PDB file of C-alpha atoms in Angstrom:
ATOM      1  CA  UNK D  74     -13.861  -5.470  11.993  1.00  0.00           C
ATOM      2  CA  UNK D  75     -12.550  -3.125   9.395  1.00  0.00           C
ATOM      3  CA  UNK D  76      -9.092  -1.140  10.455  1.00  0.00           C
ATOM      4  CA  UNK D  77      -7.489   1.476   8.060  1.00  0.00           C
ATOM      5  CA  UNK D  78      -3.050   1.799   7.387  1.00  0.00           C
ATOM      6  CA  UNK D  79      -1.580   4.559   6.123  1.00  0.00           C
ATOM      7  CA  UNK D  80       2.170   3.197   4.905  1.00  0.00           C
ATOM      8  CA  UNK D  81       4.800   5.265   3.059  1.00  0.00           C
ATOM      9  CA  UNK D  82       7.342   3.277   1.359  1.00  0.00           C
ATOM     10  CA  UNK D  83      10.621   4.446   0.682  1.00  0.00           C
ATOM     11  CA  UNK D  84      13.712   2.949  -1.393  1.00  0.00           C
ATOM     12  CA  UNK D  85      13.587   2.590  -5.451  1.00  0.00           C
ATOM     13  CA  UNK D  86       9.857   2.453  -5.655  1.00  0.00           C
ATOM     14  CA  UNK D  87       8.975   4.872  -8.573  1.00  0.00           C
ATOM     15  CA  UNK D  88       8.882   3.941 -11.862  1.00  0.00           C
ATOM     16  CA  UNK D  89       9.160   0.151 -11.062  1.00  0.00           C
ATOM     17  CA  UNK D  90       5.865  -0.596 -11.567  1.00  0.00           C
ATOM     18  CA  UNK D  91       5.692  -0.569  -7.470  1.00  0.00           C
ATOM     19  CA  UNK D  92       2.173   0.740  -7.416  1.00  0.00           C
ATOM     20  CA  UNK D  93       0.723  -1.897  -9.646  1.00  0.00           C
ATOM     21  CA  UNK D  94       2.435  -4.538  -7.631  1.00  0.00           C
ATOM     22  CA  UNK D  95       0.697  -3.112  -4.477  1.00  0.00           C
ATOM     23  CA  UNK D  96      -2.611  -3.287  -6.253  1.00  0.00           C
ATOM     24  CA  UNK D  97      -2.091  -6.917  -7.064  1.00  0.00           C
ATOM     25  CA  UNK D  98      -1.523  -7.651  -4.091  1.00  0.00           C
ATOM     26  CA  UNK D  99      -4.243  -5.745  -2.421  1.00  0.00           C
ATOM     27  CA  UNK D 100      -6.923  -7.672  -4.990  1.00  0.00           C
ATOM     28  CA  UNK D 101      -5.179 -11.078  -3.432  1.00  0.00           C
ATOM     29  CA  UNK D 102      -5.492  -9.808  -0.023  1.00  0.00           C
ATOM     30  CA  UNK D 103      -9.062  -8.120  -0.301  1.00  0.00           C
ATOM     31  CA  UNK D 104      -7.758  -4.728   1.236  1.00  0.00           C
ATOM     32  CA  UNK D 105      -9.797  -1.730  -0.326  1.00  0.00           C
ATOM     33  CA  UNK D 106      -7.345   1.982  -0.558  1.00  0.00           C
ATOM     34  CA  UNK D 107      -5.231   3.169  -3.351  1.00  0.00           C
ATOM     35  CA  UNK D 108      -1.357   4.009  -3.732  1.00  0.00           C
ATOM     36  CA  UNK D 109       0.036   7.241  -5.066  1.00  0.00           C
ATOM     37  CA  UNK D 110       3.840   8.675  -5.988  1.00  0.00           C
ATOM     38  CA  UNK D 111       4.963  11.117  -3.891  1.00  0.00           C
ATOM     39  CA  UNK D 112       7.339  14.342  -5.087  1.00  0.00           C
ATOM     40  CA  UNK D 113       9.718  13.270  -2.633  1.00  0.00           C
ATOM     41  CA  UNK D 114       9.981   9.932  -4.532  1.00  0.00           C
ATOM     42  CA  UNK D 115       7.999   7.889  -1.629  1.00  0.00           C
ATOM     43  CA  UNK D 116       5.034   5.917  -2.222  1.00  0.00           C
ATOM     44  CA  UNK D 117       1.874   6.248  -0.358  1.00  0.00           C
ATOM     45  CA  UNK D 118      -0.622   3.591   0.285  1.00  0.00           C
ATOM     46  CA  UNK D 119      -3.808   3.832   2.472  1.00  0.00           C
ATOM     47  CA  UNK D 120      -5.527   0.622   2.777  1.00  0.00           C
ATOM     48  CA  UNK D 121      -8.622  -0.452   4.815  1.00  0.00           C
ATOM     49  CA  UNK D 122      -9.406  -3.815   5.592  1.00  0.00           C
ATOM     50  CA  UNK D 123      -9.257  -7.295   8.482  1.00  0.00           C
ATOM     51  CA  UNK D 124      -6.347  -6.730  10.318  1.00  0.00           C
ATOM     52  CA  UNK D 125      -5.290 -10.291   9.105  1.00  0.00           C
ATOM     53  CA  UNK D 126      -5.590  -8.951   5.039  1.00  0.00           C
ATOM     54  CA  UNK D 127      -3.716  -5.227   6.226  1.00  0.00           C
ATOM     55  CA  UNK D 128      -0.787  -7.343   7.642  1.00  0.00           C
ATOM     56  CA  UNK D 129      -0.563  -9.286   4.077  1.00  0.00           C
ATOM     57  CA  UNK D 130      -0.282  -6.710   2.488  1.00  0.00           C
ATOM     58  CA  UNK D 131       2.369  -4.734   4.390  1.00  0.00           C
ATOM     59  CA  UNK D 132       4.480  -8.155   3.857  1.00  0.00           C
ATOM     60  CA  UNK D 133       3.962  -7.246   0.148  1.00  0.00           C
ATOM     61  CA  UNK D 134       4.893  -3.509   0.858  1.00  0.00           C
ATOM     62  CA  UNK D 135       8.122  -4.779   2.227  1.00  0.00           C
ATOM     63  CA  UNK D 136       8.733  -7.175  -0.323  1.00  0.00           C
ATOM     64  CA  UNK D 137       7.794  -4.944  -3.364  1.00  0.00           C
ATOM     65  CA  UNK D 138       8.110  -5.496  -7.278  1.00  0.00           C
ATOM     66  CA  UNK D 139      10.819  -7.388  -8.915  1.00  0.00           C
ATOM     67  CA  UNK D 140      12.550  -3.913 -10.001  1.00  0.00           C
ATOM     68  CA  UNK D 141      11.907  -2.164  -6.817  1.00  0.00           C
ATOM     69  CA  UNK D 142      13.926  -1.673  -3.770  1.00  0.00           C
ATOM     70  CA  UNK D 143      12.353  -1.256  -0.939  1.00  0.00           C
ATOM     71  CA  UNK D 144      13.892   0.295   1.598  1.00  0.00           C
ATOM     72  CA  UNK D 145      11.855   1.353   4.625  1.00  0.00           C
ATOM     73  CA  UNK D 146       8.227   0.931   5.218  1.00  0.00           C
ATOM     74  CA  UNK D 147       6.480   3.178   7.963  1.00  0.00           C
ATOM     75  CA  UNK D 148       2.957   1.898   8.916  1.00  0.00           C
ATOM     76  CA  UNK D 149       0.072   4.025  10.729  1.00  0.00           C
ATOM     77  CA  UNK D 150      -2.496   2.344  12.091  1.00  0.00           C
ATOM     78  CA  UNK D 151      -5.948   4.319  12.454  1.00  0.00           C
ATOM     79  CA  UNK D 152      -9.284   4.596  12.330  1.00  0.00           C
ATOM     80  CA  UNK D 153     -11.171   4.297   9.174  1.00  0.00           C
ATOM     81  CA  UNK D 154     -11.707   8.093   7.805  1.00  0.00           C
ATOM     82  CA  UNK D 155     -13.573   7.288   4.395  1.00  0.00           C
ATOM     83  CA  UNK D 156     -14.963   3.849   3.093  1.00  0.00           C
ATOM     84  CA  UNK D 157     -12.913   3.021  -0.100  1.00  0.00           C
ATOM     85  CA  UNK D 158     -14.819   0.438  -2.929  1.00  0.00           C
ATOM     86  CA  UNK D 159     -11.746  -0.821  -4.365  1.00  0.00           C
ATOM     87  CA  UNK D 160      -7.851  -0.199  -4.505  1.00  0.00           C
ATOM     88  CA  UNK D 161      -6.990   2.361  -7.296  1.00  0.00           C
ATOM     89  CA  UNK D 162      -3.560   3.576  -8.448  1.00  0.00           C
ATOM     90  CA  UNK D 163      -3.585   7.507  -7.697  1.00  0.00           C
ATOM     91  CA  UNK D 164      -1.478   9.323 -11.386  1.00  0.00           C
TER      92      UNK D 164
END
């Protein structure tokens, strides 16, 4: 059963190369979504996928890119609103 997360990360997570890290990890985990920057300076991520591959990848959310700091990570579970392909990087 597929389950959808909306997470927005917060911390040094812009210009770190945080969003490609996410996608990495999402292609390891088999989560479908994307990530996007924020003008606050957050990052958003909206992933679908087994609850099991959406809790991998919030430990990589939390863990983040070697240049990044993360420093809070709020997670929304809810149900699926679009079916997503593949995990893109929103520019």
């Amino acid at each position: 059963m597929f389950e959808e997360m909306e997470a927005i990360i917060s911390g040094r997570v812009q210009g770190v190369r945080y969003r490609d890290f996410v996608q990495t990890c999402a292609a390891e985990t088999g989560v479908c979504g994307f990530a996007e920057n924020r003008e606050d300076g957050t990052v958003r991520v909206v992933a679908q996928g087994t609850p099991d591959a959406l809790k991998g990848l919030i430990d990589c959310l939390h863990r983040g890119s070697v240049l990044s700091h993360v420093e809070t990570v709020a997670v929304t579970w809810r149900a699926p609103s679009a079916q997503f392909g593949d995990f893109s990087v929103k520019y």
